mmCIF file of C-alpha atoms and ligand atoms in Angstrom:
data_model
loop_
_atom_site.group_PDB
_atom_site.id
_atom_site.type_symbol
_atom_site.label_atom_id
_atom_site.label_comp_id
_atom_site.label_asym_id
_atom_site.label_seq_id
_atom_site.Cartn_x
_atom_site.Cartn_y
_atom_site.Cartn_z
ATOM 1 C CA UNK Q 660 95.133 44.964 101.481
ATOM 2 C CA UNK Q 661 97.893 48.158 101.731
ATOM 3 C CA UNK Q 662 95.992 50.349 104.160
ATOM 4 C CA UNK Q 663 98.296 53.548 103.476
ATOM 5 C CA UNK Q 664 96.519 56.016 101.457
ATOM 6 C CA UNK Q 665 98.116 59.240 99.248
ATOM 7 C CA UNK Q 666 95.499 61.974 99.134
ATOM 8 C CA UNK Q 667 95.885 64.296 95.767
ATOM 9 C CA UNK Q 668 93.909 67.301 96.126
ATOM 10 C CA UNK Q 669 93.719 70.222 94.287
ATOM 11 C CA UNK Q 670 92.009 73.102 97.088
ATOM 12 C CA UNK Q 671 89.620 73.249 99.952
ATOM 13 C CA UNK Q 672 90.138 69.462 100.862
ATOM 14 C CA UNK Q 673 86.976 68.939 102.871
ATOM 15 C CA UNK Q 674 86.895 65.439 101.443
ATOM 16 C CA UNK Q 675 90.233 64.915 102.676
ATOM 17 C CA UNK Q 676 89.455 66.318 106.124
ATOM 18 C CA UNK Q 677 86.241 63.733 106.351
ATOM 19 C CA UNK Q 678 89.030 60.982 105.597
ATOM 20 C CA UNK Q 679 91.155 62.472 108.469
ATOM 21 C CA UNK Q 680 88.074 62.397 110.507
ATOM 22 C CA UNK Q 681 87.032 58.914 109.960
ATOM 23 C CA UNK Q 682 90.371 57.660 110.633
ATOM 24 C CA UNK Q 683 90.677 59.471 113.916
ATOM 25 C CA UNK Q 684 87.402 58.241 114.807
ATOM 26 C CA UNK Q 685 87.922 54.777 114.246
ATOM 27 C CA UNK Q 686 85.292 54.681 111.532
ATOM 28 C CA UNK Q 687 87.886 53.869 109.046
ATOM 29 C CA UNK Q 688 91.276 51.435 109.687
ATOM 30 C CA UNK Q 689 93.896 53.192 107.198
ATOM 31 C CA UNK Q 690 96.580 55.223 107.410
ATOM 32 C CA UNK Q 691 97.122 58.668 105.250
ATOM 33 C CA UNK Q 692 100.794 58.443 104.265
ATOM 34 C CA UNK Q 693 100.893 61.480 102.150
ATOM 35 C CA UNK Q 694 98.890 64.522 100.566
ATOM 36 C CA UNK Q 695 100.076 66.007 97.385
ATOM 37 C CA UNK Q 696 98.674 68.929 95.990
ATOM 38 C CA UNK Q 697 98.766 70.114 92.197
ATOM 39 C CA UNK Q 698 98.455 73.647 93.947
ATOM 40 C CA UNK Q 699 100.747 75.422 96.287
ATOM 41 C CA UNK Q 700 97.826 77.291 97.644
ATOM 42 C CA UNK Q 701 95.591 74.271 98.464
ATOM 43 C CA UNK Q 702 94.090 75.033 102.012
ATOM 44 C CA UNK Q 703 94.025 71.293 102.185
ATOM 45 C CA UNK Q 704 97.639 70.926 102.539
ATOM 46 C CA UNK Q 705 96.955 73.125 105.560
ATOM 47 C CA UNK Q 706 94.696 70.572 107.049
ATOM 48 C CA UNK Q 707 97.026 67.682 106.480
ATOM 49 C CA UNK Q 708 99.944 69.450 108.483
ATOM 50 C CA UNK Q 709 97.502 70.331 110.922
ATOM 51 C CA UNK Q 710 97.036 66.346 111.189
ATOM 52 C CA UNK Q 711 100.419 65.704 111.392
ATOM 53 C CA UNK Q 712 100.429 64.165 107.870
ATOM 54 C CA UNK Q 713 102.803 65.158 105.260
ATOM 55 C CA UNK Q 714 101.930 67.378 102.494
ATOM 56 C CA UNK Q 715 103.189 69.221 99.796
ATOM 57 C CA UNK Q 716 102.703 70.403 96.430
ATOM 58 C CA UNK Q 717 103.805 69.017 93.510
ATOM 59 C CA UNK Q 718 103.066 71.582 90.531
ATOM 60 C CA UNK Q 719 102.093 70.205 87.296
ATOM 61 C CA UNK Q 720 103.464 73.169 85.814
ATOM 62 C CA UNK Q 721 107.117 72.132 86.267
ATOM 63 C CA UNK Q 722 106.888 69.464 83.921
ATOM 64 C CA UNK Q 723 106.640 68.954 80.320
ATOM 65 C CA UNK Q 724 103.949 66.564 79.664
ATOM 66 C CA UNK Q 725 101.213 65.501 81.632
ATOM 67 C CA UNK Q 726 102.435 61.721 81.641
ATOM 68 C CA UNK Q 727 105.998 63.265 83.174
ATOM 69 C CA UNK Q 728 103.446 64.623 85.871
ATOM 70 C CA UNK Q 729 101.740 61.452 86.718
ATOM 71 C CA UNK Q 730 105.266 59.287 86.626
ATOM 72 C CA UNK Q 731 106.663 62.336 89.245
ATOM 73 C CA UNK Q 732 103.278 61.438 91.399
ATOM 74 C CA UNK Q 733 103.737 57.763 91.002
ATOM 75 C CA UNK Q 734 107.279 58.128 92.439
ATOM 76 C CA UNK Q 735 106.323 60.072 95.487
ATOM 77 C CA UNK Q 736 103.386 57.740 96.176
ATOM 78 C CA UNK Q 737 105.595 54.523 95.719
ATOM 79 C CA UNK Q 738 108.244 56.015 97.923
ATOM 80 C CA UNK Q 739 106.040 56.159 100.833
ATOM 81 C CA UNK Q 740 104.383 52.588 99.792
ATOM 82 C CA UNK Q 741 100.923 53.937 99.100
ATOM 83 C CA UNK Q 742 98.511 51.009 98.611
ATOM 84 C CA UNK Q 743 95.383 52.947 97.943
ATOM 85 C CA UNK Q 744 95.209 56.323 95.880
ATOM 86 C CA UNK Q 745 92.060 58.854 96.947
ATOM 87 C CA UNK Q 746 91.457 61.813 94.320
ATOM 88 C CA UNK Q 747 89.755 64.485 96.428
ATOM 89 C CA UNK Q 748 88.935 67.018 94.562
ATOM 90 C CA UNK Q 749 92.214 66.674 92.485
ATOM 91 C CA UNK Q 750 90.895 68.885 89.299
ATOM 92 C CA UNK Q 751 93.538 67.193 86.927
ATOM 93 C CA UNK Q 752 93.144 64.199 84.374
ATOM 94 C CA UNK Q 753 94.852 61.295 85.369
ATOM 95 C CA UNK Q 754 96.581 59.439 82.669
ATOM 96 C CA UNK Q 755 98.414 56.089 81.886
ATOM 97 C CA UNK Q 756 101.408 56.188 83.985
ATOM 98 C CA UNK Q 757 99.188 56.616 87.380
ATOM 99 C CA UNK Q 758 96.428 53.814 86.111
ATOM 100 C CA UNK Q 759 99.015 51.600 85.499
ATOM 101 C CA UNK Q 760 100.825 51.914 88.499
ATOM 102 C CA UNK Q 761 97.817 51.749 90.673
ATOM 103 C CA UNK Q 762 95.702 49.658 88.608
ATOM 104 C CA UNK Q 763 91.940 49.700 90.285
ATOM 105 C CA UNK Q 764 93.703 51.154 93.284
ATOM 106 C CA UNK Q 765 92.573 54.927 92.523
ATOM 107 C CA UNK Q 766 89.393 56.234 93.737
ATOM 108 C CA UNK Q 767 87.707 59.365 92.874
ATOM 109 C CA UNK Q 768 84.611 61.287 94.220
ATOM 110 C CA UNK Q 769 82.317 63.572 92.004
ATOM 111 C CA UNK Q 770 79.436 65.625 93.104
ATOM 112 C CA UNK Q 771 77.046 64.107 90.777
ATOM 113 C CA UNK Q 772 74.866 60.860 90.161
ATOM 114 C CA UNK Q 773 77.510 59.482 87.718
ATOM 115 C CA UNK Q 774 77.224 58.852 84.545
ATOM 116 C CA UNK Q 775 75.184 62.051 84.547
ATOM 117 C CA UNK Q 776 77.064 65.275 84.500
ATOM 118 C CA UNK Q 777 80.831 64.027 84.453
ATOM 119 C CA UNK Q 778 83.333 66.557 84.258
ATOM 120 C CA UNK Q 779 83.577 70.307 85.456
ATOM 121 C CA UNK Q 780 80.950 71.924 87.350
ATOM 122 C CA UNK Q 781 78.700 69.051 87.741
ATOM 123 C CA UNK Q 782 76.293 70.730 90.070
ATOM 124 C CA UNK Q 783 75.642 73.739 88.035
ATOM 125 C CA UNK Q 784 74.734 71.078 85.044
ATOM 126 C CA UNK Q 785 72.461 69.272 87.395
ATOM 127 C CA UNK Q 786 70.452 72.384 88.239
ATOM 128 C CA UNK Q 787 70.626 73.899 84.667
ATOM 129 C CA UNK Q 788 69.566 70.166 83.397
ATOM 130 C CA UNK Q 789 66.707 70.634 85.537
ATOM 131 C CA UNK Q 790 67.153 66.989 87.471
ATOM 132 C CA UNK Q 791 65.177 66.614 90.348
ATOM 133 C CA UNK Q 792 67.719 64.337 92.093
ATOM 134 C CA UNK Q 793 71.423 64.580 92.114
ATOM 135 C CA UNK Q 794 74.006 63.168 94.310
ATOM 136 C CA UNK Q 795 77.332 62.055 94.774
ATOM 137 C CA UNK Q 796 79.299 59.269 93.217
ATOM 138 C CA UNK Q 797 82.550 57.463 94.333
ATOM 139 C CA UNK Q 798 84.341 55.160 91.715
ATOM 140 C CA UNK Q 799 87.419 53.840 90.651
ATOM 141 C CA UNK Q 800 89.567 55.741 88.266
ATOM 142 C CA UNK Q 801 89.901 54.202 84.778
ATOM 143 C CA UNK Q 802 91.118 55.889 82.052
ATOM 144 C CA UNK Q 803 87.463 57.330 80.927
ATOM 145 C CA UNK Q 804 86.841 60.332 82.398
ATOM 146 C CA UNK Q 805 84.622 60.109 85.418
ATOM 147 C CA UNK Q 806 83.613 56.647 84.095
ATOM 148 C CA UNK Q 807 85.181 53.990 85.937
ATOM 149 C CA UNK Q 808 83.368 51.566 88.334
ATOM 150 C CA UNK Q 809 80.665 52.621 90.640
ATOM 151 C CA UNK Q 810 81.752 51.632 94.346
ATOM 152 C CA UNK Q 811 78.981 53.877 96.107
ATOM 153 C CA UNK Q 812 76.605 56.553 95.444
ATOM 154 C CA UNK Q 813 74.281 58.679 97.838
ATOM 155 C CA UNK Q 814 71.232 60.735 96.192
ATOM 156 C CA UNK Q 815 70.663 64.220 97.260
ATOM 157 C CA UNK Q 816 67.354 66.171 95.948
ATOM 158 C CA UNK Q 817 67.336 69.064 93.799
ATOM 159 C CA UNK Q 818 64.902 71.665 95.596
ATOM 160 C CA UNK Q 819 62.960 74.546 93.732
ATOM 161 C CA UNK Q 820 65.171 77.656 93.837
ATOM 162 C CA UNK Q 821 68.363 75.500 94.296
ATOM 163 C CA UNK Q 822 71.315 77.354 92.894
ATOM 164 C CA UNK Q 823 74.880 75.602 91.871
ATOM 165 C CA UNK Q 824 76.301 76.762 95.174
ATOM 166 C CA UNK Q 825 73.270 75.503 97.176
ATOM 167 C CA UNK Q 826 73.151 72.362 95.493
ATOM 168 C CA UNK Q 827 76.734 71.634 95.887
ATOM 169 C CA UNK Q 828 76.712 72.509 99.722
ATOM 170 C CA UNK Q 829 74.032 69.943 100.311
ATOM 171 C CA UNK Q 830 75.755 67.394 98.243
ATOM 172 C CA UNK Q 831 78.886 68.159 100.268
ATOM 173 C CA UNK Q 832 77.443 66.728 103.536
ATOM 174 C CA UNK Q 833 76.765 63.279 101.480
ATOM 175 C CA UNK Q 834 80.026 63.417 99.907
ATOM 176 C CA UNK Q 835 81.803 63.312 103.412
ATOM 177 C CA UNK Q 836 79.857 60.236 104.160
ATOM 178 C CA UNK Q 837 80.161 58.429 101.068
ATOM 179 C CA UNK Q 838 83.835 58.908 100.971
ATOM 180 C CA UNK Q 839 85.149 57.227 104.084
ATOM 181 C CA UNK Q 840 82.398 54.373 103.299
ATOM 182 C CA UNK Q 841 83.881 53.594 99.983
ATOM 183 C CA UNK Q 842 87.570 53.637 101.127
ATOM 184 C CA UNK Q 843 86.500 51.332 103.631
ATOM 185 C CA UNK Q 844 84.582 48.805 101.265
ATOM 186 C CA UNK Q 845 87.546 48.797 99.003
ATOM 187 C CA UNK Q 846 90.097 47.991 101.690
ATOM 188 C CA UNK Q 847 88.308 45.284 103.008
ATOM 189 C CA UNK Q 848 88.670 43.621 99.906
ATOM 190 C CA UNK Q 849 85.476 41.823 99.436
ATOM 191 C CA UNK Q 850 84.711 43.035 95.941
ATOM 192 C CA UNK Q 851 85.478 42.177 92.165
ATOM 193 C CA UNK Q 852 84.675 43.550 89.090
ATOM 194 C CA UNK Q 853 82.337 42.227 86.721
ATOM 195 C CA UNK Q 854 82.637 44.279 83.410
ATOM 196 C CA UNK Q 855 82.240 47.721 84.655
ATOM 197 C CA UNK Q 856 80.097 46.431 87.860
ATOM 198 C CA UNK Q 857 81.783 47.062 91.129
ATOM 199 C CA UNK Q 858 80.050 43.878 93.096
ATOM 200 C CA UNK Q 859 80.520 43.264 96.693
ATOM 201 C CA UNK Q 860 80.876 39.667 98.268
HETATM 202 C C1 GAR D 2120 84.157 68.192 95.934
HETATM 203 O O1 GAR D 2120 82.588 68.723 95.457
HETATM 204 C C2 GAR D 2120 84.191 66.937 94.686
HETATM 205 O O2 GAR D 2120 83.432 66.138 94.728
HETATM 206 C C3 GAR D 2120 84.864 67.847 93.603
HETATM 207 O O3 GAR D 2120 85.451 68.908 94.240
HETATM 208 C C4 GAR D 2120 85.199 69.272 95.062
HETATM 209 C C5 GAR D 2120 86.286 69.244 95.945
HETATM 210 O O4 GAR D 2120 86.010 69.674 97.560
HETATM 211 N N1 GAR D 2120 85.141 67.021 92.463
HETATM 212 C C6 GAR D 2120 84.910 66.970 91.338
HETATM 213 O O5 GAR D 2120 84.368 67.902 90.675
HETATM 214 C C7 GAR D 2120 85.981 66.287 90.523
HETATM 215 N N2 GAR D 2120 85.552 66.170 89.209
HETATM 216 P P1 GAR D 2120 86.972 69.713 98.807
HETATM 217 O O6 GAR D 2120 88.253 70.052 97.966
HETATM 218 O O7 GAR D 2120 86.514 70.671 99.805
HETATM 219 O O8 GAR D 2120 87.425 68.372 99.224
#
């Protein structure tokens, strides 16, 4: 499989950093071809450039529709021969043009054990619901929000007295392990989909 990654971010970029580190350490055999943020002020852009990776902002505000924006993303990714797209804290819904250009080739990381707590503020949702275990999910992106086939999950206990922030901090440690692991599994290619199940051989 084409091992050139395109990483889409919106902010801090700590999951991007985890991918950069895994590649640098030899734990993940891949190349980050480009990092694109929908926000100019994303700290992740600085992290990417510090690692010598091409990185730039493409603001969704410059486009009339979501599809126009997605088509512009596709053009930038294809120009760089990206084979796998990693959403790493990319806080935008991904639409049909992107999904059709990269079918089952877009990964997302989400800070809950899906299908619990999709959408925004997953860690706060978990604390407010009162679950005793939450965690992280890396999944393939489909048209359904946070609903695609699950590649990797890691569980994190919710402690009495946890706040959304303290839980988020503990989940983040597992996110940084889960994302490189999931990218590795997908790139190795020994898997298929059975309905919505991601099955490893
Ligand atoms: C991460 O916790 C990621 O799971 C979450 O945003 C954070 C980004 O952090 N993503 C979502 O909530 C997607 N719905 P990072 O920029 O430091 O990687």
